[in-house]
XYZ file of C-alpha atoms in Angstrom:
380
model
C -38.127 -21.918 26.221
C -37.557 -23.685 29.538
C -40.946 -25.350 29.284
C -40.111 -26.710 25.813
C -36.883 -28.469 26.815
C -38.524 -31.553 28.409
C -40.697 -31.830 25.311
C -37.654 -31.605 23.045
C -35.827 -34.272 25.048
C -38.891 -36.464 24.955
C -39.200 -35.960 21.202
C -35.537 -36.832 20.646
C -35.905 -39.945 22.781
C -38.985 -41.058 20.860
C -37.185 -40.500 17.578
C -34.176 -42.456 18.807
C -36.362 -45.345 19.925
C -38.244 -45.269 16.631
C -34.999 -45.280 14.654
C -33.725 -48.194 16.722
C -36.930 -50.140 16.150
C -36.803 -49.403 12.431
C -33.157 -50.452 12.271
C -33.834 -53.760 13.990
C -36.990 -54.405 11.973
C -35.170 -53.710 8.714
C -32.249 -55.931 9.656
C -34.521 -58.770 10.693
C -36.782 -58.296 7.701
C -33.853 -58.592 5.297
C -32.987 -62.137 6.196
C -35.443 -63.509 8.719
C -35.422 -63.793 12.483
C -32.513 -65.570 14.140
C -33.300 -66.273 17.773
C -30.152 -68.316 18.401
C -27.832 -65.917 20.222
C -24.168 -66.801 19.840
C -21.504 -66.682 22.542
C -18.141 -65.475 21.290
C -15.234 -67.884 21.484
C -12.470 -66.004 23.272
C -9.320 -66.717 25.229
C -6.329 -68.950 24.498
C -6.406 -72.064 22.280
C -7.752 -75.386 23.597
C -5.100 -77.362 25.462
C -3.358 -74.252 26.812
C -3.436 -75.473 30.416
C -1.469 -78.620 29.523
C 0.888 -76.539 27.381
C 1.732 -74.117 30.218
C 2.312 -77.047 32.604
C 4.656 -78.864 30.187
C 8.239 -78.912 31.500
C 9.637 -81.686 29.296
C 11.984 -79.302 27.484
C 13.303 -77.906 30.753
C 12.172 -74.402 29.820
C 9.080 -72.319 30.436
C 6.671 -72.224 27.495
C 5.038 -68.883 26.621
C 1.541 -68.524 28.074
C -0.901 -68.324 25.113
C -3.184 -66.114 27.211
C -0.585 -63.382 27.792
C 2.367 -63.746 25.386
C 2.394 -61.411 22.386
C 2.968 -62.813 18.883
C 6.423 -61.188 18.944
C 7.256 -63.019 22.177
C 5.965 -66.288 20.708
C 8.117 -65.783 17.593
C 11.202 -65.094 19.713
C 10.572 -68.237 21.760
C 10.361 -70.517 18.723
C 13.381 -68.829 17.133
C 15.442 -70.088 20.076
C 14.426 -73.745 19.599
C 15.964 -76.399 17.401
C 13.712 -77.858 14.657
C 13.474 -81.100 16.654
C 12.219 -79.274 19.753
C 9.690 -77.282 17.750
C 8.369 -80.450 16.186
C 8.120 -82.185 19.553
C 5.917 -79.382 20.850
C 3.693 -79.557 17.774
C 3.220 -83.300 18.288
C 2.421 -82.976 22.009
C 0.245 -79.835 21.738
C -1.105 -79.579 18.183
C -4.128 -77.421 19.018
C -1.966 -74.886 20.840
C 0.871 -74.673 18.314
C -1.572 -74.658 15.394
C -3.420 -71.623 16.768
C -0.481 -69.706 18.197
C -0.002 -66.426 16.337
C 3.714 -65.784 16.008
C 4.672 -69.459 15.707
C 6.435 -70.488 12.464
C 3.894 -70.872 9.665
C 5.076 -74.293 8.441
C 5.019 -75.596 12.016
C 1.424 -74.413 12.370
C 0.453 -76.244 9.190
C 1.943 -79.468 10.572
C 0.324 -79.014 13.999
C -3.101 -78.395 12.500
C -2.824 -81.463 10.275
C -2.149 -83.494 13.423
C -5.037 -81.844 15.273
C -7.445 -82.425 12.384
C -6.457 -86.090 12.228
C -7.047 -86.516 15.966
C -10.383 -84.691 15.903
C -11.545 -86.666 12.885
C -10.896 -89.882 14.790
C -12.956 -88.596 17.714
C -15.863 -87.651 15.444
C -15.819 -91.033 13.698
C -16.031 -92.688 17.107
C -18.982 -90.464 18.056
C -20.684 -91.318 14.785
C -20.955 -94.979 15.823
C -21.435 -94.511 19.570
C -24.658 -96.380 20.485
C -25.182 -94.064 23.463
C -25.661 -91.089 21.140
C -28.744 -90.066 19.161
C -29.135 -90.346 15.365
C -28.838 -86.559 15.231
C -25.536 -86.761 17.109
C -24.324 -89.418 14.668
C -25.216 -87.248 11.662
C -23.488 -84.196 13.135
C -20.373 -86.243 13.911
C -20.267 -87.625 10.358
C -20.560 -84.106 8.941
C -17.672 -82.873 11.054
C -15.527 -85.896 10.269
C -16.093 -85.313 6.550
C -15.180 -81.627 6.873
C -11.964 -82.584 8.684
C -11.182 -85.069 5.911
C -11.547 -82.398 3.236
C -9.281 -80.045 5.171
C -6.633 -82.787 5.292
C -6.825 -83.502 1.556
C -4.362 -82.265 -1.037
C -1.815 -80.581 1.199
C -4.117 -77.744 2.260
C -2.353 -75.112 4.373
C -4.423 -74.763 7.545
C -3.138 -71.827 9.569
C -5.657 -72.188 12.408
C -8.113 -74.844 13.547
C -10.308 -74.794 16.645
C -13.038 -77.457 16.977
C -14.822 -75.785 19.881
C -18.384 -74.551 19.422
C -19.288 -74.099 15.752
C -15.597 -74.417 14.907
C -13.095 -71.970 13.471
C -10.505 -72.320 10.721
C -8.075 -70.291 8.622
C -6.476 -71.421 5.373
C -3.624 -69.965 3.316
C -3.636 -69.850 -0.492
C -0.120 -69.296 -1.787
C 3.245 -69.179 -0.026
C 3.423 -66.773 2.905
C 7.217 -67.034 2.917
C 7.801 -66.002 -0.710
C 4.733 -64.007 -1.798
C 5.340 -60.347 -2.538
C 2.236 -59.353 -0.603
C -0.366 -60.818 1.748
C -4.139 -60.407 2.031
C -6.691 -61.510 4.637
C -10.392 -62.146 3.936
C -12.690 -61.477 6.923
C -16.205 -62.938 6.393
C -19.593 -61.958 7.761
C -22.550 -63.864 9.212
C -23.190 -67.610 9.025
C -19.548 -68.615 8.537
C -17.987 -71.332 10.668
C -16.054 -74.569 10.265
C -18.765 -76.301 8.219
C -19.701 -73.329 6.015
C -16.115 -72.094 5.508
C -15.968 -73.621 2.030
C -18.926 -74.867 -0.010
C -19.734 -75.595 -3.623
C -23.005 -73.651 -3.555
C -22.454 -69.878 -3.401
C -18.644 -70.306 -3.543
C -17.887 -66.581 -3.528
C -19.950 -66.143 -0.382
C -17.441 -68.145 1.656
C -14.013 -66.977 2.851
C -12.344 -69.916 1.101
C -14.012 -69.090 -2.230
C -13.215 -65.398 -1.877
C -9.579 -66.127 -1.048
C -9.160 -68.535 -3.953
C -10.659 -66.017 -6.380
C -8.388 -63.216 -5.134
C -5.307 -65.458 -5.187
C -6.017 -66.377 -8.813
C -6.844 -62.784 -9.803
C -3.419 -61.620 -8.598
C -1.712 -64.211 -10.773
C -1.027 -66.144 -7.574
C 1.522 -63.518 -6.579
C -0.333 -62.648 -3.370
C -0.716 -65.083 -0.476
C -4.337 -64.889 0.692
C -5.650 -66.046 4.060
C -9.289 -67.112 4.349
C -9.912 -66.306 8.001
C -12.950 -67.759 9.764
C -11.347 -67.041 13.117
C -14.166 -65.435 15.097
C -17.706 -66.309 16.166
C -20.028 -64.910 13.509
C -23.758 -64.147 13.852
C -26.158 -66.866 12.718
C -28.850 -65.576 10.381
C -30.007 -61.983 10.608
C -31.113 -61.003 14.079
C -29.955 -59.296 17.274
C -26.385 -60.610 16.951
C -26.091 -59.196 13.437
C -27.635 -55.876 14.503
C -25.274 -55.341 17.443
C -21.492 -55.293 17.868
C -20.929 -57.783 20.692
C -19.503 -60.496 18.430
C -17.612 -57.925 16.357
C -15.772 -56.611 19.416
C -14.612 -60.131 20.278
C -13.679 -60.782 16.652
C -11.746 -57.520 16.400
C -9.355 -58.620 19.140
C -8.718 -61.928 17.376
C -8.189 -60.192 14.031
C -5.716 -57.742 15.556
C -3.732 -60.618 17.017
C -3.698 -62.420 13.659
C -2.338 -59.296 11.967
C 0.286 -58.856 14.690
C 1.351 -62.462 14.147
C 1.636 -61.995 10.388
C 3.793 -58.911 10.918
C 6.400 -60.930 12.812
C 6.256 -64.135 10.762
C 6.056 -62.742 7.216
C 7.978 -59.504 7.728
C 6.998 -55.853 8.179
C 7.728 -54.598 4.648
C 4.236 -55.161 3.222
C 1.590 -55.665 5.943
C -1.548 -57.520 4.911
C -4.372 -55.922 2.952
C -7.616 -56.785 4.750
C -10.822 -57.483 2.794
C -13.914 -57.266 4.979
C -17.278 -58.616 3.826
C -20.638 -57.729 5.366
C -20.544 -58.061 9.203
C -16.807 -58.636 8.811
C -16.462 -54.936 7.994
C -17.738 -54.175 11.508
C -15.007 -56.451 12.866
C -12.404 -54.609 10.768
C -13.672 -51.198 11.832
C -13.509 -52.071 15.514
C -10.066 -53.681 15.088
C -8.838 -50.369 13.620
C -5.622 -51.866 12.195
C -2.578 -49.626 12.167
C 0.149 -49.299 9.523
C 2.281 -52.015 11.149
C -0.656 -54.433 10.798
C -2.221 -53.532 7.460
C -1.371 -51.737 4.221
C -5.049 -51.146 3.472
C -8.633 -52.102 4.343
C -11.349 -52.873 1.773
C -15.022 -53.211 2.757
C -17.732 -54.774 0.596
C -21.414 -55.452 1.200
C -20.931 -53.452 4.392
C -23.689 -52.615 6.916
C -21.333 -50.046 8.484
C -18.007 -50.232 10.293
C -18.945 -49.310 13.844
C -17.497 -45.805 13.323
C -19.054 -42.583 12.097
C -16.575 -41.989 9.297
C -13.119 -42.913 8.031
C -11.782 -40.350 10.516
C -12.504 -42.904 13.245
C -9.951 -45.301 11.721
C -6.173 -45.068 11.492
C -5.409 -42.289 8.986
C -2.220 -44.039 7.849
C -4.138 -47.094 6.573
C -6.001 -46.462 3.284
C -9.681 -47.414 3.299
C -11.623 -48.466 0.198
C -15.403 -49.034 0.029
C -16.899 -51.100 -2.772
C -20.014 -49.746 -4.416
C -23.148 -51.803 -3.672
C -24.713 -53.528 -6.622
C -28.459 -53.131 -7.070
C -29.306 -56.650 -5.926
C -27.355 -56.564 -2.638
C -29.961 -56.712 0.144
C -27.602 -54.959 2.575
C -28.711 -51.687 0.965
C -32.098 -52.135 2.702
C -30.483 -51.887 6.146
C -30.614 -48.362 7.628
C -27.116 -47.028 8.277
C -27.642 -45.840 11.833
C -26.322 -46.587 15.290
C -29.004 -46.050 17.920
C -29.134 -47.538 21.420
C -26.671 -50.255 20.463
C -28.459 -51.237 17.249
C -26.951 -50.742 13.802
C -23.367 -50.159 12.721
C -23.235 -46.506 11.776
C -22.745 -44.558 8.580
C -22.636 -46.048 5.098
C -18.971 -46.532 4.075
C -19.947 -46.085 0.415
C -21.384 -42.624 1.080
C -19.249 -39.676 -0.060
C -19.271 -38.143 3.412
C -17.727 -41.244 5.004
C -14.315 -40.584 3.467
C -13.452 -43.976 1.949
C -11.941 -44.341 -1.509
C -14.605 -45.713 -3.902
C -14.284 -48.993 -5.803
C -16.489 -50.193 -8.695
C -18.777 -53.215 -8.496
C -19.823 -53.561 -12.135
C -20.764 -57.132 -13.020
C -21.325 -58.256 -9.431
C -24.675 -59.634 -8.287
C -26.191 -60.105 -4.851
C -24.623 -59.816 -1.426
C -21.924 -62.398 -2.112
C -20.955 -61.716 -5.710
C -18.152 -59.192 -5.330
C -15.335 -61.752 -5.689
C -16.844 -63.443 -8.744
C -14.416 -63.693 -11.698
C -14.988 -61.070 -14.373
C -16.354 -58.416 -12.012
C -14.893 -54.934 -11.764
C -14.777 -55.378 -7.998
C -12.495 -58.435 -8.143
C -10.195 -56.682 -10.631
C -9.943 -53.714 -8.242
C -9.336 -56.015 -5.273
C -6.465 -57.679 -7.138
C -4.865 -54.323 -7.944
C -5.042 -53.272 -4.300
C -3.732 -56.614 -3.050
C -0.767 -56.253 -5.414
C -0.064 -52.747 -4.141
C -0.885 -51.006 -7.421
Protein backbone atom coordinates (compact mmCIF):
# COMPACT_ATOMS: atom_id res chain seq x y z
CA UNK A 1 0.00 0.00 0.00
CA UNK A 2 2.85 2.39 0.79
CA UNK A 3 4.26 1.92 -2.69
CA UNK A 4 0.90 2.84 -4.27
CA UNK A 5 0.51 6.19 -2.50
CA UNK A 6 2.91 8.17 -4.75
CA UNK A 7 1.13 6.67 -7.74
CA UNK A 8 -2.26 7.66 -6.35
CA UNK A 9 -1.07 11.22 -5.69
CA UNK A 10 0.38 11.39 -9.16
CA UNK A 11 -2.87 10.10 -10.64
CA UNK A 12 -4.92 12.66 -8.71
CA UNK A 13 -2.60 15.44 -9.83
CA UNK A 14 -2.86 14.37 -13.46
CA UNK A 15 -6.63 14.24 -13.20
CA UNK A 16 -6.71 17.68 -11.60
CA UNK A 17 -4.51 19.12 -14.33
CA UNK A 18 -6.62 17.44 -17.00
CA UNK A 19 -9.83 18.80 -15.47
CA UNK A 20 -8.31 22.27 -15.32
CA UNK A 21 -7.25 22.08 -18.96
CA UNK A 22 -10.68 20.83 -19.98
CA UNK A 23 -12.36 23.60 -17.99
CA UNK A 24 -10.25 26.30 -19.62
CA UNK A 25 -10.60 24.79 -23.08
CA UNK A 26 -14.37 24.56 -22.72
CA UNK A 27 -14.65 28.12 -21.46
CA UNK A 28 -12.49 29.46 -24.25
CA UNK A 29 -14.19 27.31 -26.85
CA UNK A 30 -17.62 28.65 -25.88
CA UNK A 31 -16.91 32.21 -26.86
CA UNK A 32 -13.46 32.52 -28.36
CA UNK A 33 -10.09 33.48 -26.96
CA UNK A 34 -9.76 36.80 -25.17
CA UNK A 35 -6.11 37.65 -24.64
CA UNK A 36 -6.78 41.13 -23.24
CA UNK A 37 -6.38 40.71 -19.49
CA UNK A 38 -8.27 43.31 -17.48
CA UNK A 39 -7.05 45.13 -14.39
CA UNK A 40 -9.76 45.68 -11.80
CA UNK A 41 -10.68 49.25 -10.95
CA UNK A 42 -10.47 49.49 -7.18
CA UNK A 43 -10.06 52.12 -4.49
CA UNK A 44 -11.86 55.41 -3.87
CA UNK A 45 -13.55 57.53 -6.57
CA UNK A 46 -11.51 59.81 -8.85
CA UNK A 47 -10.87 63.20 -7.27
CA UNK A 48 -10.69 61.81 -3.73
CA UNK A 49 -7.34 63.45 -2.98
CA UNK A 50 -8.75 66.93 -3.68
CA UNK A 51 -11.88 66.05 -1.69
CA UNK A 52 -9.92 65.03 1.43
CA UNK A 53 -7.81 68.21 1.19
CA UNK A 54 -10.86 70.50 0.89
CA UNK A 55 -11.27 72.68 3.99
CA UNK A 56 -13.64 75.30 2.55
CA UNK A 57 -16.49 74.23 4.83
CA UNK A 58 -14.27 74.39 7.90
CA UNK A 59 -14.88 70.72 8.65
CA UNK A 60 -13.13 67.48 7.83
CA UNK A 61 -14.69 65.57 4.93
CA UNK A 62 -15.02 61.77 5.25
CA UNK A 63 -12.20 59.90 3.52
CA UNK A 64 -13.77 57.88 0.65
CA UNK A 65 -11.06 55.24 1.09
CA UNK A 66 -11.92 54.47 4.73
CA UNK A 67 -15.35 55.88 5.67
CA UNK A 68 -18.22 53.40 5.76
CA UNK A 69 -21.49 54.20 3.96
CA UNK A 70 -23.10 54.69 7.39
CA UNK A 71 -20.44 57.26 8.30
CA UNK A 72 -20.91 59.00 4.94
CA UNK A 73 -24.69 59.14 5.50
CA UNK A 74 -24.22 60.60 8.99
CA UNK A 75 -21.86 63.25 7.62
CA UNK A 76 -24.30 64.45 4.96
CA UNK A 77 -27.19 64.36 7.43
CA UNK A 78 -25.38 67.04 9.42
CA UNK A 79 -25.06 69.44 6.46
CA UNK A 80 -27.49 72.04 5.19
CA UNK A 81 -28.82 71.53 1.63
CA UNK A 82 -26.67 74.47 0.47
CA UNK A 83 -23.50 72.88 1.85
CA UNK A 84 -24.32 69.51 0.31
CA UNK A 85 -24.88 71.14 -3.05
CA UNK A 86 -21.62 73.08 -2.81
CA UNK A 87 -19.71 69.83 -2.32
CA UNK A 88 -21.45 68.22 -5.28
CA UNK A 89 -20.48 71.16 -7.49
CA UNK A 90 -16.83 71.18 -6.37
CA UNK A 91 -16.36 67.38 -6.30
CA UNK A 92 -18.96 65.78 -8.60
CA UNK A 93 -17.04 62.55 -9.24
CA UNK A 94 -16.58 61.94 -5.52
CA UNK A 95 -20.11 62.79 -4.39
CA UNK A 96 -21.64 60.93 -7.34
CA UNK A 97 -19.83 57.70 -6.42
CA UNK A 98 -20.02 57.94 -2.65
CA UNK A 99 -22.15 55.13 -1.24
CA UNK A 100 -24.15 56.51 1.67
CA UNK A 101 -24.55 60.00 0.20
CA UNK A 102 -28.14 61.17 -0.43
CA UNK A 103 -29.48 59.62 -3.63
CA UNK A 104 -30.82 62.84 -5.18
CA UNK A 105 -27.50 64.56 -4.48
CA UNK A 106 -25.68 61.75 -6.28
CA UNK A 107 -27.94 62.15 -9.30
CA UNK A 108 -27.11 65.86 -9.45
CA UNK A 109 -23.37 65.28 -8.96
CA UNK A 110 -23.24 62.67 -11.71
CA UNK A 111 -25.10 64.93 -14.13
CA UNK A 112 -22.43 67.57 -13.48
CA UNK A 113 -19.63 65.02 -13.89
CA UNK A 114 -21.09 63.68 -17.14
CA UNK A 115 -21.37 67.21 -18.53
CA UNK A 116 -17.74 67.95 -17.66
CA UNK A 117 -16.46 64.66 -19.08
CA UNK A 118 -18.48 65.11 -22.26
CA UNK A 119 -16.81 68.48 -22.79
CA UNK A 120 -13.39 66.87 -22.37
CA UNK A 121 -14.20 64.13 -24.88
CA UNK A 122 -15.51 66.62 -27.44
CA UNK A 123 -12.24 68.52 -27.12
CA UNK A 124 -10.26 65.29 -27.63
CA UNK A 125 -12.36 64.48 -30.67
CA UNK A 126 -11.01 67.56 -32.48
CA UNK A 127 -7.49 67.63 -31.03
CA UNK A 128 -5.10 67.64 -34.03
CA UNK A 129 -2.39 66.01 -31.90
CA UNK A 130 -4.49 62.86 -31.54
CA UNK A 131 -4.97 60.01 -34.01
CA UNK A 132 -8.17 59.31 -36.00
CA UNK A 133 -8.72 56.31 -33.74
CA UNK A 134 -8.49 58.58 -30.69
CA UNK A 135 -11.00 60.96 -32.30
CA UNK A 136 -13.46 58.13 -32.97
CA UNK A 137 -13.16 56.80 -29.42
CA UNK A 138 -13.68 60.28 -27.98
CA UNK A 139 -16.79 60.81 -30.13
CA UNK A 140 -18.21 57.48 -28.97
CA UNK A 141 -17.70 58.39 -25.33
CA UNK A 142 -19.11 61.88 -25.78
CA UNK A 143 -22.23 60.39 -27.39
CA UNK A 144 -22.64 57.89 -24.55
CA UNK A 145 -22.37 60.72 -22.01
CA UNK A 146 -25.00 62.67 -23.96
CA UNK A 147 -27.44 59.76 -23.84
CA UNK A 148 -26.90 59.38 -20.10
CA UNK A 149 -27.75 63.07 -19.66
CA UNK A 150 -30.94 62.86 -21.73
CA UNK A 151 -34.45 62.65 -20.32
CA UNK A 152 -33.72 63.03 -16.63
CA UNK A 153 -31.98 59.66 -16.28
CA UNK A 154 -31.09 58.82 -12.67
CA UNK A 155 -27.37 58.03 -12.67
CA UNK A 156 -26.37 56.67 -9.28
CA UNK A 157 -22.69 56.17 -10.14
CA UNK A 158 -20.37 57.28 -12.93
CA UNK A 159 -16.63 56.66 -13.22
CA UNK A 160 -14.91 57.48 -16.54
CA UNK A 161 -11.66 55.70 -15.71
CA UNK A 162 -10.59 52.71 -17.78
CA UNK A 163 -13.50 51.16 -19.69
CA UNK A 164 -15.87 53.22 -17.55
CA UNK A 165 -18.46 52.25 -14.96
CA UNK A 166 -22.03 53.39 -14.41
CA UNK A 167 -25.15 52.60 -12.39
CA UNK A 168 -28.66 53.77 -13.19
CA UNK A 169 -31.88 53.69 -11.16
CA UNK A 170 -35.29 52.87 -12.67
CA UNK A 171 -38.05 54.03 -10.35
CA UNK A 172 -37.98 56.04 -7.13
CA UNK A 173 -35.64 54.70 -4.46
CA UNK A 174 -37.29 56.93 -1.86
CA UNK A 175 -40.87 55.70 -2.35
CA UNK A 176 -40.64 52.22 -3.90
CA UNK A 177 -41.86 49.37 -1.73
CA UNK A 178 -38.84 47.27 -2.63
CA UNK A 179 -35.47 47.55 -4.36
CA UNK A 180 -33.57 45.27 -6.75
CA UNK A 181 -30.02 45.32 -8.14
CA UNK A 182 -28.96 43.76 -11.45
CA UNK A 183 -25.32 42.55 -11.52
CA UNK A 184 -24.12 41.80 -15.09
CA UNK A 185 -21.47 39.45 -16.43
CA UNK A 186 -18.71 39.73 -19.04
CA UNK A 187 -18.29 42.46 -21.66
CA UNK A 188 -20.26 45.13 -19.79
CA UNK A 189 -18.84 48.60 -19.29
CA UNK A 190 -19.79 52.23 -19.86
CA UNK A 191 -20.28 51.84 -23.62
CA UNK A 192 -22.07 48.47 -23.55
CA UNK A 193 -24.21 49.25 -20.48
CA UNK A 194 -27.26 49.94 -22.65
CA UNK A 195 -27.67 49.02 -26.31
CA UNK A 196 -30.47 48.51 -28.78
CA UNK A 197 -29.12 45.18 -30.04
CA UNK A 198 -29.53 42.38 -27.48
CA UNK A 199 -31.31 44.73 -25.02
CA UNK A 200 -31.93 42.05 -22.40
CA UNK A 201 -28.25 41.19 -22.36
CA UNK A 202 -27.38 44.56 -20.82
CA UNK A 203 -27.93 45.63 -17.20
CA UNK A 204 -29.99 48.61 -18.35
CA UNK A 205 -32.29 46.42 -20.46
CA UNK A 206 -32.63 43.85 -17.68
CA UNK A 207 -33.44 46.54 -15.12
CA UNK A 208 -36.03 48.20 -17.35
CA UNK A 209 -37.73 44.87 -18.03
CA UNK A 210 -37.85 43.99 -14.32
CA UNK A 211 -39.09 47.47 -13.36
CA UNK A 212 -41.94 47.17 -15.87
CA UNK A 213 -42.74 43.57 -14.87
CA UNK A 214 -43.28 44.65 -11.26
CA UNK A 215 -45.77 47.28 -12.35
CA UNK A 216 -43.06 49.85 -11.62
CA UNK A 217 -43.52 49.21 -7.91
CA UNK A 218 -39.90 48.12 -7.45
CA UNK A 219 -36.95 50.47 -7.90
CA UNK A 220 -34.32 48.62 -9.93
CA UNK A 221 -30.64 49.52 -10.14
CA UNK A 222 -28.68 48.52 -13.25
CA UNK A 223 -25.21 48.22 -11.75
CA UNK A 224 -22.17 48.14 -14.04
CA UNK A 225 -19.94 49.03 -11.10
CA UNK A 226 -17.05 46.58 -11.44
CA UNK A 227 -14.46 45.63 -14.04
CA UNK A 228 -15.91 42.74 -16.03
CA UNK A 229 -14.01 40.20 -18.17
CA UNK A 230 -13.74 40.97 -21.88
CA UNK A 231 -14.74 38.04 -24.06
CA UNK A 232 -14.31 34.49 -22.81
CA UNK A 233 -10.80 33.75 -21.64
CA UNK A 234 -8.60 33.56 -18.55
CA UNK A 235 -10.37 36.47 -16.83
CA UNK A 236 -13.75 34.80 -17.27
CA UNK A 237 -12.38 31.43 -16.10
CA UNK A 238 -10.84 32.79 -12.89
CA UNK A 239 -12.15 34.84 -9.96
CA UNK A 240 -9.68 37.73 -9.78
CA UNK A 241 -12.11 40.30 -11.18
CA UNK A 242 -15.01 38.78 -9.23
CA UNK A 243 -13.20 39.25 -5.92
CA UNK A 244 -12.66 42.94 -6.69
CA UNK A 245 -16.26 43.28 -7.86
CA UNK A 246 -17.60 41.56 -4.75
CA UNK A 247 -16.13 44.25 -2.51
CA UNK A 248 -17.72 47.00 -4.61
CA UNK A 249 -21.08 45.21 -4.64
CA UNK A 250 -21.02 44.78 -0.86
CA UNK A 251 -20.36 48.48 -0.43
CA UNK A 252 -23.23 49.36 -2.78
CA UNK A 253 -25.59 47.18 -0.75
CA UNK A 254 -24.36 48.71 2.50
CA UNK A 255 -25.03 52.16 1.05
CA UNK A 256 -28.55 51.21 -0.03
CA UNK A 257 -29.28 49.91 3.46
CA UNK A 258 -28.59 53.31 5.00
CA UNK A 259 -30.09 55.50 2.28
CA UNK A 260 -33.28 53.57 1.45
CA UNK A 261 -33.94 52.01 4.85
CA UNK A 262 -33.40 48.56 6.36
CA UNK A 263 -36.97 47.24 6.14
CA UNK A 264 -36.65 45.59 2.72
CA UNK A 265 -33.01 45.12 1.64
CA UNK A 266 -32.38 44.79 -2.09
CA UNK A 267 -33.01 41.61 -4.04
CA UNK A 268 -29.89 40.94 -6.13
CA UNK A 269 -30.16 39.46 -9.64
CA UNK A 270 -26.86 38.05 -10.86
CA UNK A 271 -26.28 37.17 -14.51
CA UNK A 272 -23.49 34.95 -15.82
CA UNK A 273 -20.08 36.00 -14.36
CA UNK A 274 -22.04 38.38 -12.14
CA UNK A 275 -23.22 35.34 -10.17
CA UNK A 276 -19.58 34.70 -9.23
CA UNK A 277 -19.40 38.29 -7.96
CA UNK A 278 -22.57 37.74 -5.92
CA UNK A 279 -21.34 34.45 -4.50
CA UNK A 280 -18.05 35.95 -3.36
CA UNK A 281 -19.83 39.03 -1.94
CA UNK A 282 -21.95 36.66 0.19
CA UNK A 283 -24.53 39.33 1.10
CA UNK A 284 -26.09 39.09 4.53
CA UNK A 285 -29.68 39.76 5.60
CA UNK A 286 -28.96 43.44 6.30
CA UNK A 287 -27.78 43.82 2.69
CA UNK A 288 -30.13 41.62 0.69
CA UNK A 289 -33.54 39.97 0.98
CA UNK A 290 -32.63 37.40 -1.66
CA UNK A 291 -30.18 36.46 -4.43
CA UNK A 292 -31.21 35.17 -7.87
CA UNK A 293 -28.67 33.69 -10.31
CA UNK A 294 -29.27 33.14 -14.03
CA UNK A 295 -27.05 31.87 -16.82
CA UNK A 296 -24.57 31.07 -14.05
CA UNK A 297 -21.16 29.39 -14.54
CA UNK A 298 -21.02 28.81 -10.77
CA UNK A 299 -20.86 31.07 -7.73
CA UNK A 300 -17.35 30.48 -6.44
CA UNK A 301 -18.74 28.25 -3.65
CA UNK A 302 -19.41 24.53 -3.49
CA UNK A 303 -23.05 24.82 -2.52
CA UNK A 304 -25.64 27.18 -1.05
CA UNK A 305 -24.22 26.23 2.36
CA UNK A 306 -21.26 28.48 1.54
CA UNK A 307 -23.56 31.52 1.42
CA UNK A 308 -25.46 33.29 4.19
CA UNK A 309 -28.26 30.92 5.26
CA UNK A 310 -30.55 33.84 6.13
CA UNK A 311 -30.59 35.11 2.52
CA UNK A 312 -32.75 32.98 0.18
CA UNK A 313 -31.03 31.83 -3.01
CA UNK A 314 -32.85 31.08 -6.27
CA UNK A 315 -31.28 29.52 -9.38
CA UNK A 316 -32.95 29.91 -12.76
CA UNK A 317 -33.14 26.83 -14.94
CA UNK A 318 -30.92 27.01 -18.04
CA UNK A 319 -32.72 27.05 -21.34
CA UNK A 320 -31.49 24.66 -24.01
CA UNK A 321 -29.81 27.34 -26.11
CA UNK A 322 -27.74 28.92 -23.31
CA UNK A 323 -24.09 28.19 -24.13
CA UNK A 324 -23.11 28.44 -20.46
CA UNK A 325 -24.32 24.85 -20.10
CA UNK A 326 -21.23 23.75 -22.08
CA UNK A 327 -18.89 25.05 -19.37
CA UNK A 328 -17.80 22.34 -16.89
CA UNK A 329 -18.88 23.22 -13.36
CA UNK A 330 -15.57 22.62 -11.62
CA UNK A 331 -13.01 24.59 -9.66
CA UNK A 332 -9.51 23.22 -10.23
CA UNK A 333 -6.21 25.05 -9.71
CA UNK A 334 -7.94 28.42 -9.84
CA UNK A 335 -9.93 27.68 -12.99
CA UNK A 336 -13.72 27.42 -13.04
CA UNK A 337 -16.32 28.63 -10.57
CA UNK A 338 -17.52 25.50 -8.83
CA UNK A 339 -20.75 23.54 -8.70
CA UNK A 340 -23.78 24.18 -10.88
CA UNK A 341 -26.28 26.33 -8.91
CA UNK A 342 -29.15 24.75 -10.87
CA UNK A 343 -28.20 21.25 -9.71
CA UNK A 344 -30.40 19.73 -7.00
CA UNK A 345 -27.42 19.10 -4.74
CA UNK A 346 -26.43 22.78 -4.69
CA UNK A 347 -29.37 23.75 -2.49
CA UNK A 348 -30.84 26.73 -4.37
CA UNK A 349 -34.56 27.18 -4.90
CA UNK A 350 -35.41 26.45 -8.57
CA UNK A 351 -36.98 28.98 -10.94
CA UNK A 352 -38.49 28.26 -14.39
CA UNK A 353 -37.05 29.58 -17.64
CA UNK A 354 -39.81 28.63 -20.08
CA UNK A 355 -39.89 30.92 -23.11
CA UNK A 356 -36.35 32.23 -22.67
CA UNK A 357 -33.73 31.81 -25.39
CA UNK A 358 -29.95 32.05 -25.34
CA UNK A 359 -27.61 33.28 -22.64
CA UNK A 360 -29.22 36.72 -22.41
CA UNK A 361 -32.91 35.99 -22.80
CA UNK A 362 -34.02 35.46 -19.22
CA UNK A 363 -35.38 39.00 -18.75
CA UNK A 364 -37.31 39.02 -22.03
CA UNK A 365 -41.00 39.96 -21.63
CA UNK A 366 -43.34 36.98 -21.68
CA UNK A 367 -40.84 34.51 -20.22
CA UNK A 368 -41.55 32.45 -17.13
CA UNK A 369 -38.21 33.59 -15.75
CA UNK A 370 -39.10 37.29 -15.86
CA UNK A 371 -42.48 36.59 -14.24
CA UNK A 372 -40.70 34.72 -11.43
CA UNK A 373 -38.14 37.51 -11.05
CA UNK A 374 -40.94 40.05 -10.67
CA UNK A 375 -42.64 37.97 -7.97
CA UNK A 376 -39.40 37.69 -6.02
CA UNK A 377 -38.59 41.39 -6.42
CA UNK A 378 -42.05 42.21 -5.05
CA UNK A 379 -41.51 39.93 -2.07
CA UNK A 380 -44.21 37.43 -3.04
